[in-house]
Coordinates of C-alpha atoms and ligand atoms in Angstrom, one line a residue:
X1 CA 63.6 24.2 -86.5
X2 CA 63.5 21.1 -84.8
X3 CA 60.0 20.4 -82.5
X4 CA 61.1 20.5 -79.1
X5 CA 60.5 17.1 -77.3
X6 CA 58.9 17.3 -74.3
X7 CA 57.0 20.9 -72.5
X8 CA 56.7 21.0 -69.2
X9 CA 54.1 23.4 -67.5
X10 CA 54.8 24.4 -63.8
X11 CA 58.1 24.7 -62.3
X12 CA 57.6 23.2 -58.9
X13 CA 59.0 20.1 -57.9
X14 CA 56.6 17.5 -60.0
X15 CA 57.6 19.9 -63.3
X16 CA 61.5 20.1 -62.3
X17 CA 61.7 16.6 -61.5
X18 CA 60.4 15.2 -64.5
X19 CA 62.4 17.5 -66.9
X20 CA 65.9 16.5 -64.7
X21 CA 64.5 12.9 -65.5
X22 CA 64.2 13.4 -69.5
X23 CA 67.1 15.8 -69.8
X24 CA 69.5 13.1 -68.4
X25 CA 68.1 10.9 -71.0
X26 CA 68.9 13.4 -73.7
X27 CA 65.3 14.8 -74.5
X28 CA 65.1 18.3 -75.6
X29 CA 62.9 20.0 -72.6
X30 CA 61.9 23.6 -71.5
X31 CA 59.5 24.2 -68.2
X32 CA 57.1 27.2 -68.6
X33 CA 56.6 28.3 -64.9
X34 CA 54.1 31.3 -64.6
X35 CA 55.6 32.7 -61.7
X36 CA 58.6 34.5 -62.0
X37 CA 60.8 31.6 -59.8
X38 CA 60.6 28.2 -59.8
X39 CA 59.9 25.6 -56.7
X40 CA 55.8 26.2 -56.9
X41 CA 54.6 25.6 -53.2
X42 CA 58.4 24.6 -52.0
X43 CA 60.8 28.2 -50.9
X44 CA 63.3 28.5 -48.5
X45 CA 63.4 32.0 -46.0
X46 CA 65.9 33.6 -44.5
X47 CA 64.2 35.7 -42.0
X48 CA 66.5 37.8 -39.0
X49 CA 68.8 34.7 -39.2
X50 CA 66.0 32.4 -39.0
X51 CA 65.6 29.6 -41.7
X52 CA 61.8 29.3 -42.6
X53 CA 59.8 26.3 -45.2
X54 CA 57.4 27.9 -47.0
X55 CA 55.8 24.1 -47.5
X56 CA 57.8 20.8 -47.5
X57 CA 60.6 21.0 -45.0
X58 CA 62.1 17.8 -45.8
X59 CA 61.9 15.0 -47.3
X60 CA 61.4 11.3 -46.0
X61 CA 62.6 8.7 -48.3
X62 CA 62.8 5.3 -48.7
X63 CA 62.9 4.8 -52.4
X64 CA 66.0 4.0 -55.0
X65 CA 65.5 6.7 -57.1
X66 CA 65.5 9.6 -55.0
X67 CA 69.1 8.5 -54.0
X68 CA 70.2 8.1 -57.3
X69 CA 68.5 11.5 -58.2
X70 CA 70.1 13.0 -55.4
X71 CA 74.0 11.8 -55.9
X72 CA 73.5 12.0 -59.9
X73 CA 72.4 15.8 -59.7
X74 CA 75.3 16.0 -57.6
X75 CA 73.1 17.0 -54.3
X76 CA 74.7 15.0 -51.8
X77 CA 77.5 17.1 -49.9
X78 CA 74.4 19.5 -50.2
X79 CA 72.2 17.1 -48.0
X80 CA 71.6 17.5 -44.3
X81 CA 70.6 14.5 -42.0
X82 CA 68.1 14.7 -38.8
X83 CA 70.1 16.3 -36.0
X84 CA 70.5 13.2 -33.3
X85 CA 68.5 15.0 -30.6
X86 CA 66.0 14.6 -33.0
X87 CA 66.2 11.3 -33.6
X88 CA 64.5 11.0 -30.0
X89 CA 61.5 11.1 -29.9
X90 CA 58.1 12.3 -31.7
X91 CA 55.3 13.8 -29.8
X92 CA 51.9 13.8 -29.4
X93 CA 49.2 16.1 -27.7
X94 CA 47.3 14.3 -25.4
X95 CA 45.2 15.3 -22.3
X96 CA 46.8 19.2 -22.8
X97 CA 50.4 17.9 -22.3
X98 CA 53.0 16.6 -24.6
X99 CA 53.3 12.8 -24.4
X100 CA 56.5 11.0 -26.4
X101 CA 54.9 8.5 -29.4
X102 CA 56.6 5.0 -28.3
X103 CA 58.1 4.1 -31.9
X104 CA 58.2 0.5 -31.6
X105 CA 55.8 -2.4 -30.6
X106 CA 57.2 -3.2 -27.1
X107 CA 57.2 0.3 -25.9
X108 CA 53.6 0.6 -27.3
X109 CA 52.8 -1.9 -24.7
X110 CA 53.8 0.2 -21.9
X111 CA 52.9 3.4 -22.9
X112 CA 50.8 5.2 -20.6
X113 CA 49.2 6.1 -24.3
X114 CA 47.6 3.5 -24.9
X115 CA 44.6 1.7 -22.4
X116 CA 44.9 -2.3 -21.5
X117 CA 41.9 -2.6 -24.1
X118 CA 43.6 -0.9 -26.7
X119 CA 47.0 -2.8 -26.6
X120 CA 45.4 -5.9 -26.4
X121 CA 43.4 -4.7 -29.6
X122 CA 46.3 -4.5 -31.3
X123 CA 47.7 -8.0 -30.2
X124 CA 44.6 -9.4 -32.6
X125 CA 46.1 -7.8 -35.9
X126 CA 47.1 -10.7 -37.2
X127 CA 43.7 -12.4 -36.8
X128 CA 41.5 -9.9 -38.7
X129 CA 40.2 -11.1 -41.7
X130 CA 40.9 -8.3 -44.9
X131 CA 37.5 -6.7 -45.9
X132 CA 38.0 -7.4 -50.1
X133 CA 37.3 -3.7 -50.4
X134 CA 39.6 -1.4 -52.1
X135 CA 37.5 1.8 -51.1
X136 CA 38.0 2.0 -47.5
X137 CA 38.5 5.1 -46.1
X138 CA 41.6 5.5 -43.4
X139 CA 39.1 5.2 -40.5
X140 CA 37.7 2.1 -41.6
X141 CA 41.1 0.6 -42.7
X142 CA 42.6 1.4 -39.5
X143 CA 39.8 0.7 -36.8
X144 CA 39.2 -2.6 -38.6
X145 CA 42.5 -4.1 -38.5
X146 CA 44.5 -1.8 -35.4
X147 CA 41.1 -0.7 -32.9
X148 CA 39.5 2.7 -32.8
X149 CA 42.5 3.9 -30.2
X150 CA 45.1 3.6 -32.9
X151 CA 43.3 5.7 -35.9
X152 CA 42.3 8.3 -33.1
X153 CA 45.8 8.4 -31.4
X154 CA 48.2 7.8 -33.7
X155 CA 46.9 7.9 -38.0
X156 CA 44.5 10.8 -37.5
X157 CA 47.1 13.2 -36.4
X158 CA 49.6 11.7 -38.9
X159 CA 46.7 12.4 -41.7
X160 CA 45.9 15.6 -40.7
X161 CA 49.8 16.8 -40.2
X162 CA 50.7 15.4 -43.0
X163 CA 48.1 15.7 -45.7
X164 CA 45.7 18.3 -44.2
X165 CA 42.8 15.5 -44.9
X166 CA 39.8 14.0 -42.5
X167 CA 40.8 10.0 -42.4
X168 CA 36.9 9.4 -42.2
X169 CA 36.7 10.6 -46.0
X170 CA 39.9 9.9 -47.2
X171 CA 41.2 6.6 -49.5
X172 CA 43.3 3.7 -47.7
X173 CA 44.7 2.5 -50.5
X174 CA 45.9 6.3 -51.6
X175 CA 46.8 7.9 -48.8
X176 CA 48.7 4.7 -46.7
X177 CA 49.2 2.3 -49.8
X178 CA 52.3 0.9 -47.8
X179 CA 49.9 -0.5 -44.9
X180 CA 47.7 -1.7 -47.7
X181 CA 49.5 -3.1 -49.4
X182 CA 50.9 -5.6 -46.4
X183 CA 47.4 -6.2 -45.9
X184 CA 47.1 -7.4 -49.4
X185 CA 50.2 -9.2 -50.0
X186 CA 50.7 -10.8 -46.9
X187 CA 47.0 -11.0 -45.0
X188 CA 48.3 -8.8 -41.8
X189 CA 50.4 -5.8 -41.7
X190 CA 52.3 -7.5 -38.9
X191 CA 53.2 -10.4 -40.7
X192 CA 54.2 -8.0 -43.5
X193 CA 56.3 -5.9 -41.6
X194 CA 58.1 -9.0 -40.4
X195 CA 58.5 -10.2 -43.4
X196 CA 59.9 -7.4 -44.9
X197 CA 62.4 -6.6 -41.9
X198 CA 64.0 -10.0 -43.1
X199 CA 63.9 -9.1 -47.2
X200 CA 65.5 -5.6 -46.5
X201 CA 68.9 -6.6 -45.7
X202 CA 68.9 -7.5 -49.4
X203 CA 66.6 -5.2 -51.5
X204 CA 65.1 -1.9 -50.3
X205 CA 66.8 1.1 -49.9
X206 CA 67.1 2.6 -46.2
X207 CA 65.1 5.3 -44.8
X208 CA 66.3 8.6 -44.9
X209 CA 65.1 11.7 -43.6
X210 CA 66.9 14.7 -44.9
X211 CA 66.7 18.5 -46.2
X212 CA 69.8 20.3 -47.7
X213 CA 71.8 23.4 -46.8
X214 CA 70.2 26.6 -47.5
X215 CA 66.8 24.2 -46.9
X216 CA 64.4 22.6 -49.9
X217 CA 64.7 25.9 -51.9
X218 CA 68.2 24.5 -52.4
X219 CA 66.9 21.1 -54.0
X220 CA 64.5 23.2 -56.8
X221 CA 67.3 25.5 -57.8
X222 CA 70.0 23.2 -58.1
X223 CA 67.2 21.1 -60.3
X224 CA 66.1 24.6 -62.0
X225 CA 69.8 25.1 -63.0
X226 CA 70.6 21.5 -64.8
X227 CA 72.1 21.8 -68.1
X228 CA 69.9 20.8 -70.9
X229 CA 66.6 22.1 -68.9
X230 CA 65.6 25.4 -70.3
X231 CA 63.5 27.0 -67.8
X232 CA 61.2 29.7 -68.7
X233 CA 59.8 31.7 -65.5
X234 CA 56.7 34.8 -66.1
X235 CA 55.7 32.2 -68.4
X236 CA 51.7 31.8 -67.6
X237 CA 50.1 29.5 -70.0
X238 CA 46.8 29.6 -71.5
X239 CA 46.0 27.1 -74.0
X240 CA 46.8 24.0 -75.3
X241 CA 46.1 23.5 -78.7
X242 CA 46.8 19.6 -80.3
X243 CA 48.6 19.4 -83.8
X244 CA 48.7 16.8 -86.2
X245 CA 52.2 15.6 -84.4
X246 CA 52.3 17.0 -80.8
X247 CA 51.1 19.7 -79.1
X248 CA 50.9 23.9 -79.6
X249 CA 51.6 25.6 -76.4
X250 CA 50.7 29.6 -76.0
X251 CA 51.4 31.5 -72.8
X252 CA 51.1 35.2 -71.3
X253 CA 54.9 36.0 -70.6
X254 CA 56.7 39.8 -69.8
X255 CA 57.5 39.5 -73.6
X256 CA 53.8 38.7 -74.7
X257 CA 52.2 36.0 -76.3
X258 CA 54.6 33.3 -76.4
X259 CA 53.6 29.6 -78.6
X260 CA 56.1 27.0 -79.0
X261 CA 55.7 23.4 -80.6
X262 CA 56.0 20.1 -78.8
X263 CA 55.9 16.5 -79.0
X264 CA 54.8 15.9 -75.5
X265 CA 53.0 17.7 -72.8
X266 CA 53.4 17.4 -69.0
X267 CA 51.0 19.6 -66.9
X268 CA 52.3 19.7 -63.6
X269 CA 49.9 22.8 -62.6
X270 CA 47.2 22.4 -59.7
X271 CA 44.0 20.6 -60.6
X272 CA 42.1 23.3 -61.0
X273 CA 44.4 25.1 -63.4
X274 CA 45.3 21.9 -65.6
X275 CA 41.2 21.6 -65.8
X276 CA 41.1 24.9 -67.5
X277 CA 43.9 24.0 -69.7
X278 CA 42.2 21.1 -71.0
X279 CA 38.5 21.8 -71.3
X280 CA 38.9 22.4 -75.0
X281 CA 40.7 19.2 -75.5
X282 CA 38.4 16.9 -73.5
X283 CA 35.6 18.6 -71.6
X284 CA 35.3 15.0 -69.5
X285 CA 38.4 14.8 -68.3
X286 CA 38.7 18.5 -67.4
X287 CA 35.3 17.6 -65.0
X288 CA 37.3 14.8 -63.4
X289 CA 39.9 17.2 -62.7
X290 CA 37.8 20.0 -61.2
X291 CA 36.5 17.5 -58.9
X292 CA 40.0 17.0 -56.8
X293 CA 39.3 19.1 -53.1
X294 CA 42.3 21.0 -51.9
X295 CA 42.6 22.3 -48.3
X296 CA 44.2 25.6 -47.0
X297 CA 46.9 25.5 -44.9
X298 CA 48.4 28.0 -42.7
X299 CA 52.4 27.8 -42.0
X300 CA 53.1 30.0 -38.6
X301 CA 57.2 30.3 -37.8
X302 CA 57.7 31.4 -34.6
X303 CA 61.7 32.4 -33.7
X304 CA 62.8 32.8 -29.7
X305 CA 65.8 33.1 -27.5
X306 CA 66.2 29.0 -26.3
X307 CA 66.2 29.9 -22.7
X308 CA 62.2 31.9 -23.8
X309 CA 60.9 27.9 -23.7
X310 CA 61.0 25.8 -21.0
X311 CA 60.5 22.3 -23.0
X312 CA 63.8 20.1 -24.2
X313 CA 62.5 20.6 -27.3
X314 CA 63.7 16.8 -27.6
X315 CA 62.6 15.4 -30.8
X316 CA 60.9 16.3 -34.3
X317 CA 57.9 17.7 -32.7
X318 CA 54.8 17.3 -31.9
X319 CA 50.9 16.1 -34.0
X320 CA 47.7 17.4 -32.6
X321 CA 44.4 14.6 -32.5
X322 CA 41.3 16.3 -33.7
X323 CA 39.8 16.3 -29.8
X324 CA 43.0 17.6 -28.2
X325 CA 43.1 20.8 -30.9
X326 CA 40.9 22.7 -33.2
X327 CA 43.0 24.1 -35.8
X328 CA 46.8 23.3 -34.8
X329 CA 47.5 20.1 -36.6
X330 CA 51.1 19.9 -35.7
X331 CA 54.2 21.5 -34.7
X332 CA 57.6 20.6 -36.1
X333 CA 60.5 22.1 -33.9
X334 CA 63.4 23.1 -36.9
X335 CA 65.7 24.3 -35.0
X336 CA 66.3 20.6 -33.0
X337 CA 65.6 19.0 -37.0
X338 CA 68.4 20.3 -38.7
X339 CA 71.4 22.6 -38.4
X340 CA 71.6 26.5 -39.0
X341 CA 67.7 26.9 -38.7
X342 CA 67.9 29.5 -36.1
X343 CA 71.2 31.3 -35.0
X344 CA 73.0 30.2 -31.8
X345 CA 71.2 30.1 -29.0
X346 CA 67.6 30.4 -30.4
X347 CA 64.8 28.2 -31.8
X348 CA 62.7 28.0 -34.4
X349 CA 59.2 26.5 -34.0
X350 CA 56.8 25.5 -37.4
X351 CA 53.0 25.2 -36.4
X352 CA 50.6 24.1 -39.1
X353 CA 46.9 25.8 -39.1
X354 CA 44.1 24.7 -41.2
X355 CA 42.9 21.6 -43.0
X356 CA 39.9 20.3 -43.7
X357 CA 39.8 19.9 -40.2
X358 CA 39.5 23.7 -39.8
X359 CA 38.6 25.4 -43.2
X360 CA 38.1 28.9 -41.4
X361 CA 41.8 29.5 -40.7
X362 CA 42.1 30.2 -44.1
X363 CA 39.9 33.6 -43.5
X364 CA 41.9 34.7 -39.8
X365 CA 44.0 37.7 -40.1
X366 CA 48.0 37.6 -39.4
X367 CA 46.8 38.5 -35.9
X368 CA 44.6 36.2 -35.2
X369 CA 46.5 33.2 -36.8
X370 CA 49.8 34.4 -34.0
X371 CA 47.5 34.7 -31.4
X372 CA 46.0 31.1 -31.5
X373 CA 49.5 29.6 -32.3
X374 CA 51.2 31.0 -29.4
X375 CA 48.0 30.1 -27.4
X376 CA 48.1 26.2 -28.2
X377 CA 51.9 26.4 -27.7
X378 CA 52.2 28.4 -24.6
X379 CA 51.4 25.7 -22.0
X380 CA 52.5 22.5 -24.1
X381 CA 56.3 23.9 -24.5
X382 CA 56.5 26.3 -21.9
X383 CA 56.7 29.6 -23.4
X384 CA 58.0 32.7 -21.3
X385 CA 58.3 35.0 -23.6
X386 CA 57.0 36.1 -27.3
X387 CA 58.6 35.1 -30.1
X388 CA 61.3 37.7 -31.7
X389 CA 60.5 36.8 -35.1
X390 CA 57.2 35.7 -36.7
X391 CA 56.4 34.8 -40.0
X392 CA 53.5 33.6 -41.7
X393 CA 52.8 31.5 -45.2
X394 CA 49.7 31.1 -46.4
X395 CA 48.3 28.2 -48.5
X396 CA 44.5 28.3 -50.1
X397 CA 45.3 25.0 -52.1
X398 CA 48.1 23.5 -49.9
X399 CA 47.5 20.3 -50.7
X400 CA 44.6 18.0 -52.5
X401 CA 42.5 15.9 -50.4
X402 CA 42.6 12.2 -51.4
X403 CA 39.0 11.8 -50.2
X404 CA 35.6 10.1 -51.6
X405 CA 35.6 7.8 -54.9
X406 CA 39.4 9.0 -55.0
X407 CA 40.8 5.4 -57.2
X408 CA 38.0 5.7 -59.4
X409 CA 38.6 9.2 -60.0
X410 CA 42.1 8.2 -61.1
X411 CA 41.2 5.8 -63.0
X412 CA 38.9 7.6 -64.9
X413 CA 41.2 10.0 -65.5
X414 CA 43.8 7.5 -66.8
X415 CA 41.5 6.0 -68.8
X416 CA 40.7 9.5 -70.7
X417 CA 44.5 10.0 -70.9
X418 CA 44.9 6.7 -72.8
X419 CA 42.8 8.5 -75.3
X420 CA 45.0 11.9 -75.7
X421 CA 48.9 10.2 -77.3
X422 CA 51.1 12.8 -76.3
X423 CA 49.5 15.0 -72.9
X424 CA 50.5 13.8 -69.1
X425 CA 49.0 15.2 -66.1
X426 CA 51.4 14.6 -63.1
X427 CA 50.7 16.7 -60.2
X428 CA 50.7 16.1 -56.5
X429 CA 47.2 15.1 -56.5
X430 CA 48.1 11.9 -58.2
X431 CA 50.4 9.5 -56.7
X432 CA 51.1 11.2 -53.6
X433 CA 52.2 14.4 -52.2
X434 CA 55.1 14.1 -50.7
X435 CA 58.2 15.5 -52.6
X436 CA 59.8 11.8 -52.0
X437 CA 56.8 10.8 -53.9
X438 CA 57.1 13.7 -56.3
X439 CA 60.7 13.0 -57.7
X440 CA 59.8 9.1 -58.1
X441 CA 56.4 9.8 -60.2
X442 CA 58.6 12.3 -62.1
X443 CA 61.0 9.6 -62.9
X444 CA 58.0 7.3 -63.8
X445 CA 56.4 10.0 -66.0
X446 CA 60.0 10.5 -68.1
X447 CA 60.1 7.0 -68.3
X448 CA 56.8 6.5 -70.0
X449 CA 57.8 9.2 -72.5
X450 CA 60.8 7.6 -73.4
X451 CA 59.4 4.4 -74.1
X452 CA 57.1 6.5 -76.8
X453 CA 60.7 7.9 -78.2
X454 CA 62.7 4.3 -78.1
X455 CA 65.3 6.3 -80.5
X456 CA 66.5 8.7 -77.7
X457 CA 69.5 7.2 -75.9
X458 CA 67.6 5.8 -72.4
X459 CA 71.0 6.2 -70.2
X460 CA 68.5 6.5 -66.8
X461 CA 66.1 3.6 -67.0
X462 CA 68.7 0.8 -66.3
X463 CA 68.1 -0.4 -62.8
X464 CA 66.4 1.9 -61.8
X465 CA 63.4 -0.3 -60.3
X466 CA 60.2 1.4 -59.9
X467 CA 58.8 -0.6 -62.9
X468 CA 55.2 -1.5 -62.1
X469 CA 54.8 2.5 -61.9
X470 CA 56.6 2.7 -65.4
X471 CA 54.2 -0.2 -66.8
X472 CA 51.2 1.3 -65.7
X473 CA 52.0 5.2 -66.7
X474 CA 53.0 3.7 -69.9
X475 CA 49.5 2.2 -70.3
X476 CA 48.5 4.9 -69.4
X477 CA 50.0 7.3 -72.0
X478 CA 50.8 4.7 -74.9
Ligands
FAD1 C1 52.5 23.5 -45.7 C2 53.0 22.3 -46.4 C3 54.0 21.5 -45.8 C4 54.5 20.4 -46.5 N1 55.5 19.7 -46.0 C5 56.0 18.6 -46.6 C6 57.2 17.9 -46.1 O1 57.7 18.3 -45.1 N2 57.7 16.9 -46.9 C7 57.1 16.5 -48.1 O2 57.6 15.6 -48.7 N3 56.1 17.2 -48.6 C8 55.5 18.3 -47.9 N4 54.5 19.0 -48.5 C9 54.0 18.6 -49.9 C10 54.9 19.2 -51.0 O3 55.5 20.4 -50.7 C11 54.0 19.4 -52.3 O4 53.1 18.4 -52.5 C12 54.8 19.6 -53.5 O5 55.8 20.6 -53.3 C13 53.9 20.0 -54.7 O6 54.7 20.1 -55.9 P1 54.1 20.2 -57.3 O7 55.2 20.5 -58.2 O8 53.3 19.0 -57.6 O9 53.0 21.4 -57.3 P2 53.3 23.0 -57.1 O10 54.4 23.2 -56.1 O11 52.0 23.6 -56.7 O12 53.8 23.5 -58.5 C14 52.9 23.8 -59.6 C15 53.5 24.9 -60.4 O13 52.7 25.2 -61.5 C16 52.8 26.6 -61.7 N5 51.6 27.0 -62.5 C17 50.3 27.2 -62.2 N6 49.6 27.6 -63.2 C18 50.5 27.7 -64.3 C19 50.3 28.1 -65.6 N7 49.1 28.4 -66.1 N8 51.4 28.1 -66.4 C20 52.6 27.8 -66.0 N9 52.8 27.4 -64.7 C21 51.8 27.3 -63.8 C22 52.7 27.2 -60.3 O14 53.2 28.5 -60.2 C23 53.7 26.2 -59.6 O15 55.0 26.6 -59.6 C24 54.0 20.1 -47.8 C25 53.0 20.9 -48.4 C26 52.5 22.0 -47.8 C27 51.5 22.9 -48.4

């Protein structure tokens, strides 16, 4: 029998993108997911009439390949775009009352936001020298080129929303490499954001911010169900063994021990598993993997009659600064996102516990998590009445924390990978977290692997940009 190409273990996004990637380049692939369905962290809920994200609820993008992914898997009458009511505005807790973000520069200049000091902080941007370091945290990054107002105000709720971290201890370069990268290329983020509004008529791909019908469980099956991916689920596995000419692969399935053959290897497991995975292959690397921090998160969906909250619920939402709330990061109102979240005439509201900003949520019973919820949310939205539908979703490793020596941690765990021809770790703790950034580094991952196979007909990698990722993963896996 032939030796399958390419294993893939863990079916969530990272796993299912990359196999949709190779098996549209004609690679033989098959995903071993332990569980018994696929999507990993990503699962749509349909509660009382009430759709619920277990994780990611959408997905922002602004890069080529996710569109092309997207049409090509034939996703796109699937898609749903940001309700316009949405599209107004985006909230922030400030002084125990909502306040609307202003979204551009001029209306940053007379929001009641931001103090006289603080605007005319920012004015100095494109005067501030770079600091030559490449391991600034977010809170150095930030203060140093924007003022202390606009990491407090504005990037610490957007990094602990949106990646559960502390800004004091997490990487610049990692977790905002689009800010630093203006910094780097053009001396100013303002001049780089200039500069770029005048390119993009011509080059980059639009934003988009989108989830489908049936939510993000729809995106994982319909990737689950591509022909050519053979998808194993209840498939746990437990060792990784290297051949002569690939890789043995044994798992614990409903049918027992399983062990198949392979050229090539993806893990796309948490850290912490993939470390146990590898310790027999390369003890070092296995270290460096057991290193990553993860932080729980607590997801708390709240349902209600419309008329129960007395807010316009006018926008995405709202993110909670570290001073203004202890352990709400942020509150995303679904219902005013995107259609056929809540049936007529209700709402549905999505409040994220936790972090490393509050590592005790991860203990609090179901009680206590709907208490303080509906506590915070009570006088900022109005509430009247209790919700008619509650759920909760837990997370103990929602997401990895990009914090401390992060770069060098990757790059010491790149350098071990050029050592092992055939194994590719690709998780969300490397390259980003986002599913936007998921589906790209899955691309970039197939890509490499390809390059190791040049006899397999490459129909994807035409224009398809992305190919400073593809160089480096290559390097990193030739
Ligand atoms: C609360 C929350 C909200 C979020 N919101 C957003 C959002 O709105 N937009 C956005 O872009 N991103 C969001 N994210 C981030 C995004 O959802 C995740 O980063 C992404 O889904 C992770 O995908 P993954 O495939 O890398 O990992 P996982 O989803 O963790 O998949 C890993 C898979 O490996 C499997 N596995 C583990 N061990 C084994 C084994 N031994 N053998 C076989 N399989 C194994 C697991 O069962 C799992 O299916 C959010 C995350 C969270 C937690």
């Amino acid at each position: 029998m032939d030796k399958l190409d390419v294993l893939i273990v863990g079916g969530g996004i990272t796993g299912l993108a990359s196999a949709w990637w190779l098996a549209r380049s004609g690679m033989s692939v098959e995903v071993w997911e332990a569980d018994k369905r696929t999507g990993g962290k990503i699962m749509s809920n349909r509660q009382d009439g009430y759709l619920t994200e277990r994780a990611a609820s959408m997905v922002l993008n602004f890069r080529p390949e996710v569109v092309e992914m997207v049409r090509e898997a034939g996703l796109e009458s699937a898609k749903t775009g940001r309700l316009p009511a949405a599209e107004a505005r985006r909230y922030l807790l400030h002084q125990n009352c909502l306040r609307a973000l202003p979204m551009r520069m001029g209306a940053m200049m007379t929001s009641p936001l931001w103090s006289m000091r603080g605007k005319l902080r920012l004015l100095a941007e494109p005067f501030i020298f770079s600091s030559g370091r490449a391991d600034e945290s977010v809170s150095e990054f930030i203060t140093r080129r924007l003022g202390r107002e606009v990491l407090e105000k504005a990037i610490e709720p957007f990094v602990a929303g949106t990646l559960a971290a502390d800004p004091d201890q997490t990487c610049a370069a990692a977790a905002l490499p689009r800010l630093t990268a203006l910094e780097r290329r053009y001396g100013s983020l303002a001049a780089g954001v200039l500069v770029n509004r005048v390119l993009r008529r011509r080059t980059a791909c639009t934003t988009d911010t989108f989830s489908f019908h049936g939510g993000m469980g729809a995106l994982v099956e319909n990737l689950a169900r591509t022909p050519g991916i053979n998808v194993r689920t209840g498939y746990s596995v437990d060792e990784l063994v290297r051949e002569r000419d690939g890789w043995r692969v044994t798992a614990t399935t409903p049918h027992g021990q399983q062990t198949l053959s392979a050229r090539q290897v993806i893990v796309t497991t948490p850290a912490s598993v993939a470390a146990a995975l590898i310790d027999r292959v390369d003890n070092e690397l296995a270290e460096l993997l057991r290193g990553i921090g993860y932080a729980a998160v607590n997801v708390v969906h709240a349902g209600m009659a419309r008329d129960a909250v007395g807010h316009p619920l006018d926008g995405t939402g709202f993110l909670a600064p570290r001073g203004a709330s202890a352990v709400l990061t942020g509150n995303l109102w679904m219902s005013t996102l995107f259609p056929d979240r809540a049936p007529p005439g209700k709402v549905l509201l999505t409040s994220y516990l936790g972090g490393v900003r509050a590592p005790q949520v991860a203990d609090w019973d179901d009680n206590r998590l709907v208490d303080e919820t509906l506590r915070t949310l009570r006088p900022l939205v109005n509430l009247k009445a209790d919700p008619e539908m509650v759920r909760i979703d837990r997370h103990l490793e929602a997401l990895p924390v990009y914090h401390g020596a992060y770069q060098l941690r990757m790059q010491a765990i790149a350098a071990r990978l050029r050592q092992i021809h055939g194994l590719h770790l690709e998780a969300n703790y490397r390259g980003g977290v986002s599913v936007r950034d998921r589906l790209v580094r899955g691309h970039a991952v197939a890509n490499a692997i390809l390059a190791a196979h040049p006899s397999v007909e490459r129909k994807s990698r035409e224009g398809s940009g992305n190919s400073a990722e593809v160089v480096a993963l290559q390097q990193a896996t030739s």
